[in-house]
PDB file of C-alpha atoms in Angstrom:
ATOM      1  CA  UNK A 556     -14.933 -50.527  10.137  1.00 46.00           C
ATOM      2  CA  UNK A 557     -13.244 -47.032  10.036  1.00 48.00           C
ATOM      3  CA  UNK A 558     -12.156 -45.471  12.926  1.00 50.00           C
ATOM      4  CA  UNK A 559     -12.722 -41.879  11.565  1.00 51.00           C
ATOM      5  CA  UNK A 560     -16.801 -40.501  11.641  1.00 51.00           C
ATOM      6  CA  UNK A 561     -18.076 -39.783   8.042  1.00 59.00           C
ATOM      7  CA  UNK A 562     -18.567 -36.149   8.588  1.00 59.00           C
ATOM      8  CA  UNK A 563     -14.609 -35.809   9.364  1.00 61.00           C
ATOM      9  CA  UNK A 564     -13.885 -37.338   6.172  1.00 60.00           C
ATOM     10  CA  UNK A 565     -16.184 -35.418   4.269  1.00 61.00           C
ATOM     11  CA  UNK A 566     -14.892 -32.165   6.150  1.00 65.00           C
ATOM     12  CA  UNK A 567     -11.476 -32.995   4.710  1.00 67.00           C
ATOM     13  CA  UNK A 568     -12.581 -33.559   1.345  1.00 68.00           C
ATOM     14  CA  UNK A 569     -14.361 -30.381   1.471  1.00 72.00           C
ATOM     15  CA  UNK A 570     -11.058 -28.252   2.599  1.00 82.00           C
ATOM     16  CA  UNK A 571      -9.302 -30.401   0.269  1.00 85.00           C
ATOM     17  CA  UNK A 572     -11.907 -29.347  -2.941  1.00 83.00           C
ATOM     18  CA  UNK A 573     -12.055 -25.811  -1.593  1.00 84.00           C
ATOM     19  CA  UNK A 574      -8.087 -25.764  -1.604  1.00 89.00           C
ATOM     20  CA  UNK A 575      -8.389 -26.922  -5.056  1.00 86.00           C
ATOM     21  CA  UNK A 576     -10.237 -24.071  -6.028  1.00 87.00           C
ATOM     22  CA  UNK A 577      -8.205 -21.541  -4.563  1.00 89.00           C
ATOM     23  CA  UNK A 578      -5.140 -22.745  -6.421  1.00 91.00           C
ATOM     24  CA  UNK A 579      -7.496 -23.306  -9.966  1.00 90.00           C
ATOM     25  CA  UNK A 580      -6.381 -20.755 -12.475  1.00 92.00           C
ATOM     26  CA  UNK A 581     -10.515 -19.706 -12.873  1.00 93.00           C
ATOM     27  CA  UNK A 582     -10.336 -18.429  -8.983  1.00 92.00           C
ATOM     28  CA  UNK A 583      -6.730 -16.551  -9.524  1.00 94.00           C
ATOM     29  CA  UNK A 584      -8.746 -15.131 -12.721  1.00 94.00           C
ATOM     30  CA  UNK A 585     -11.875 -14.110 -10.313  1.00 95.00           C
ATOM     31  CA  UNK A 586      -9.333 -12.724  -7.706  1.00 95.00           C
ATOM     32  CA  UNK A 587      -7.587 -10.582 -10.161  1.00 95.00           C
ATOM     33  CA  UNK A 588     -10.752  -9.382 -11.931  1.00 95.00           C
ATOM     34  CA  UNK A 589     -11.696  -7.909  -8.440  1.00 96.00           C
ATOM     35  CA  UNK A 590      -8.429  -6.529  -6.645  1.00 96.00           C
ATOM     36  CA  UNK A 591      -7.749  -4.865 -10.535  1.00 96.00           C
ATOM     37  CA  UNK A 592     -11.034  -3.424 -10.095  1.00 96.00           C
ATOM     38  CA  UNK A 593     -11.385  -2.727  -6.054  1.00 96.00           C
ATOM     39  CA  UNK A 594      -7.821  -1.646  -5.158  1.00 97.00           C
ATOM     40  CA  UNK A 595      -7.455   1.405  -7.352  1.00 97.00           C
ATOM     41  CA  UNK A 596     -10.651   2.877  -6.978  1.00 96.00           C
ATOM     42  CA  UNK A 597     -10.442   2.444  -2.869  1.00 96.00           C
ATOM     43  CA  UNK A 598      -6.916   4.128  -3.275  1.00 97.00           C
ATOM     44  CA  UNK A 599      -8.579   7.006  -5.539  1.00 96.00           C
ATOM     45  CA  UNK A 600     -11.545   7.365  -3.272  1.00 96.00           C
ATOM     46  CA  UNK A 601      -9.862   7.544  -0.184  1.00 97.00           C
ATOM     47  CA  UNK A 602      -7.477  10.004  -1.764  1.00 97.00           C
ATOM     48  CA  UNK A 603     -10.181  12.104  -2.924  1.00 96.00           C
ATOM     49  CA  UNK A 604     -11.803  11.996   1.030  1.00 96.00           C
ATOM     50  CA  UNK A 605      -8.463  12.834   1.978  1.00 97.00           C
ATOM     51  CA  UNK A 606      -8.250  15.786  -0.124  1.00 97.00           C
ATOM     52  CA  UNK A 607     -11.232  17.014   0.834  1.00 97.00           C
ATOM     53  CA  UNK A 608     -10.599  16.656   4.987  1.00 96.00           C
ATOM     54  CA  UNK A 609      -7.206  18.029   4.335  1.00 97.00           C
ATOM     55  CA  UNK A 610      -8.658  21.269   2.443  1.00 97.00           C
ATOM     56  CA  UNK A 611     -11.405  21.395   4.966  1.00 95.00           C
ATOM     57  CA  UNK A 612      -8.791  21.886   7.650  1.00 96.00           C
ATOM     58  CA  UNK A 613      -6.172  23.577   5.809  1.00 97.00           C
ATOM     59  CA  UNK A 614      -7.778  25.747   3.151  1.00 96.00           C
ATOM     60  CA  UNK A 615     -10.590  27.168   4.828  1.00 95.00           C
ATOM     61  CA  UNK A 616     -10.423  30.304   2.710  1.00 96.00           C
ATOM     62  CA  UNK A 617     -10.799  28.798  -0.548  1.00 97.00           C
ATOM     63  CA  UNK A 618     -13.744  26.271   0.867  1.00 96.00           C
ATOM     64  CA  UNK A 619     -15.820  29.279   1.696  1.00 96.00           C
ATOM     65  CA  UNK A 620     -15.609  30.882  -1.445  1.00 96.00           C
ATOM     66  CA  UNK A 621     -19.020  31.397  -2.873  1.00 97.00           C
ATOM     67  CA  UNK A 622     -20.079  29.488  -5.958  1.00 96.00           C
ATOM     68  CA  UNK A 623     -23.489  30.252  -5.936  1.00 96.00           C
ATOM     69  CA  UNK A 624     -25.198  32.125  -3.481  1.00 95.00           C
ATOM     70  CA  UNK A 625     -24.967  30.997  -0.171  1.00 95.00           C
ATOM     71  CA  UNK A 626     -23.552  27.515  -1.789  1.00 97.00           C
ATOM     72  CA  UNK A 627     -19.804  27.620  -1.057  1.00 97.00           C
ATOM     73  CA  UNK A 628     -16.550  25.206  -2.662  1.00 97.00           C
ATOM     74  CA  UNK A 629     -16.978  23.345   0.749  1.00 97.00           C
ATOM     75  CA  UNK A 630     -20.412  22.246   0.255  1.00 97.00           C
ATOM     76  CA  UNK A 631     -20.249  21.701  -3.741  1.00 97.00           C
ATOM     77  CA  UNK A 632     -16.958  19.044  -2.576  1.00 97.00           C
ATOM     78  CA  UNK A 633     -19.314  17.681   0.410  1.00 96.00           C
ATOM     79  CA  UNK A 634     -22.094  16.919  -1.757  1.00 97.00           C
ATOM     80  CA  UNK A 635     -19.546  15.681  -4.966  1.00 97.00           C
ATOM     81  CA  UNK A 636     -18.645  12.555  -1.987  1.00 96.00           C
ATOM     82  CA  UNK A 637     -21.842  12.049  -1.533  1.00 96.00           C
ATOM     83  CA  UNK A 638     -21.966  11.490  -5.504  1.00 97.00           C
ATOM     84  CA  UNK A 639     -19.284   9.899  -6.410  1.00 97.00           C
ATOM     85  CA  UNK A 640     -19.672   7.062  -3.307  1.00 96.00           C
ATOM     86  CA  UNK A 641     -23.085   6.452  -5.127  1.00 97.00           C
ATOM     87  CA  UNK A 642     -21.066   6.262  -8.166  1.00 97.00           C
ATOM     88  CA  UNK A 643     -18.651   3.937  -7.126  1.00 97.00           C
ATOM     89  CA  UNK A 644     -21.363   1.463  -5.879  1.00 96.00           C
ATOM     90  CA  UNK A 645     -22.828   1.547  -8.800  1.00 98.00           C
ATOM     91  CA  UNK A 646     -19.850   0.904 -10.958  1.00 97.00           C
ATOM     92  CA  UNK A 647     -19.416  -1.761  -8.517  1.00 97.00           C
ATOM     93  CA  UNK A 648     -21.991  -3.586  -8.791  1.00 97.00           C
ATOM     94  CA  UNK A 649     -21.713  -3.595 -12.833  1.00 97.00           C
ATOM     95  CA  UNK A 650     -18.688  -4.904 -12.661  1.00 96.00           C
ATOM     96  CA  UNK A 651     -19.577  -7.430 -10.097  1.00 96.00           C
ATOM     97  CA  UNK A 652     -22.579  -8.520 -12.607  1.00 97.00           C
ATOM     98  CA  UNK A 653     -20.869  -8.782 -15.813  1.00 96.00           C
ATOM     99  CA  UNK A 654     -17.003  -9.814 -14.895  1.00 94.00           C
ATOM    100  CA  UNK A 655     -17.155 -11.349 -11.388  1.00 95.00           C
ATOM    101  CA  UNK A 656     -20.414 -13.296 -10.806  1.00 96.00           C
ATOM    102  CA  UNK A 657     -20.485 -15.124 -14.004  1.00 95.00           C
ATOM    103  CA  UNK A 658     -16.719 -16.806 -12.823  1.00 94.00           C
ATOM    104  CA  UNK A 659     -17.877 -17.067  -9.537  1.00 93.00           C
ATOM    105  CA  UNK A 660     -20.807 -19.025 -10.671  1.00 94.00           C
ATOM    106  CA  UNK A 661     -18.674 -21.061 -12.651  1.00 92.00           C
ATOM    107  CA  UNK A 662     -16.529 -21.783 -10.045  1.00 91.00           C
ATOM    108  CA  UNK A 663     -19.572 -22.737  -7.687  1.00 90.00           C
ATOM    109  CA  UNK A 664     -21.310 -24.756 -10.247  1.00 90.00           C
ATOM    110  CA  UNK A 665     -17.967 -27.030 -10.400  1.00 87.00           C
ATOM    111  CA  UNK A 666     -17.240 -27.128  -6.744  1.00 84.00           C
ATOM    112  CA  UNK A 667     -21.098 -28.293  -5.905  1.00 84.00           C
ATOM    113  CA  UNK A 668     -20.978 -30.874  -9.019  1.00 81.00           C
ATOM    114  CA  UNK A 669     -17.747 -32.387  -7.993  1.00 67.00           C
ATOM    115  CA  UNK A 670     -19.516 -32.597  -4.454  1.00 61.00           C
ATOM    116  CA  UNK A 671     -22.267 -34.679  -5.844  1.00 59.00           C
TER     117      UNK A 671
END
């Protein structure tokens, strides 16, 4: 009789198959697929917030010129963040649905049959 329960050798095997995965070419493919999509738009967006705060703070003049009305540059660029974060989470979530969950399943669909 073993000396070592059943659920500690099944916890290994699990952080053993898991490691396995991580190292598989189809989850470095998955990885890349997402920081090639999720790193440069973060950097752009957070540029384009940053632009924004900075004018806000530092170009006062030009974000209370008039466009329309009582509308000014200030509120046109306040409203365009609004926008474009919907934007973004749209794009997203594309993405996510045609180039990420598909490998992801994949990847899950092996893991849980090799469990079985």
């Amino acid at each position: 009789m073993s000396t070592e329960s059943s659920p500690a050798r099944e916890g290994a095997q699990g952080t053993e198959q898991y490691r396995g995965v991580q190292a598989s070419p189809e989850f470095a493919e998955l990885r890349h697929a997402y920081r090639s999509f999720a790193f440069p738009l973060t950097v752009a967006f957070i540029t384009w917030y940053l632009l924004y705060v900075l004018l806000s703070s530092y170009a006062g003049g030009f974000m209370g010129t008039k466009v329309v009305g009582n509308i000014n540059v200030a509120f046109v660029l306040g409203v365009a963040q609004f926008v474009t974060t919907f934007l973004i989470a749209w794009w997203y979530a594309r993405h996510a649905a045609a180039k990420l969950d598909p490998r992801a399943e994949a990847i899950k669909s092996r893991l849980e049959g090799d469990a079985s």
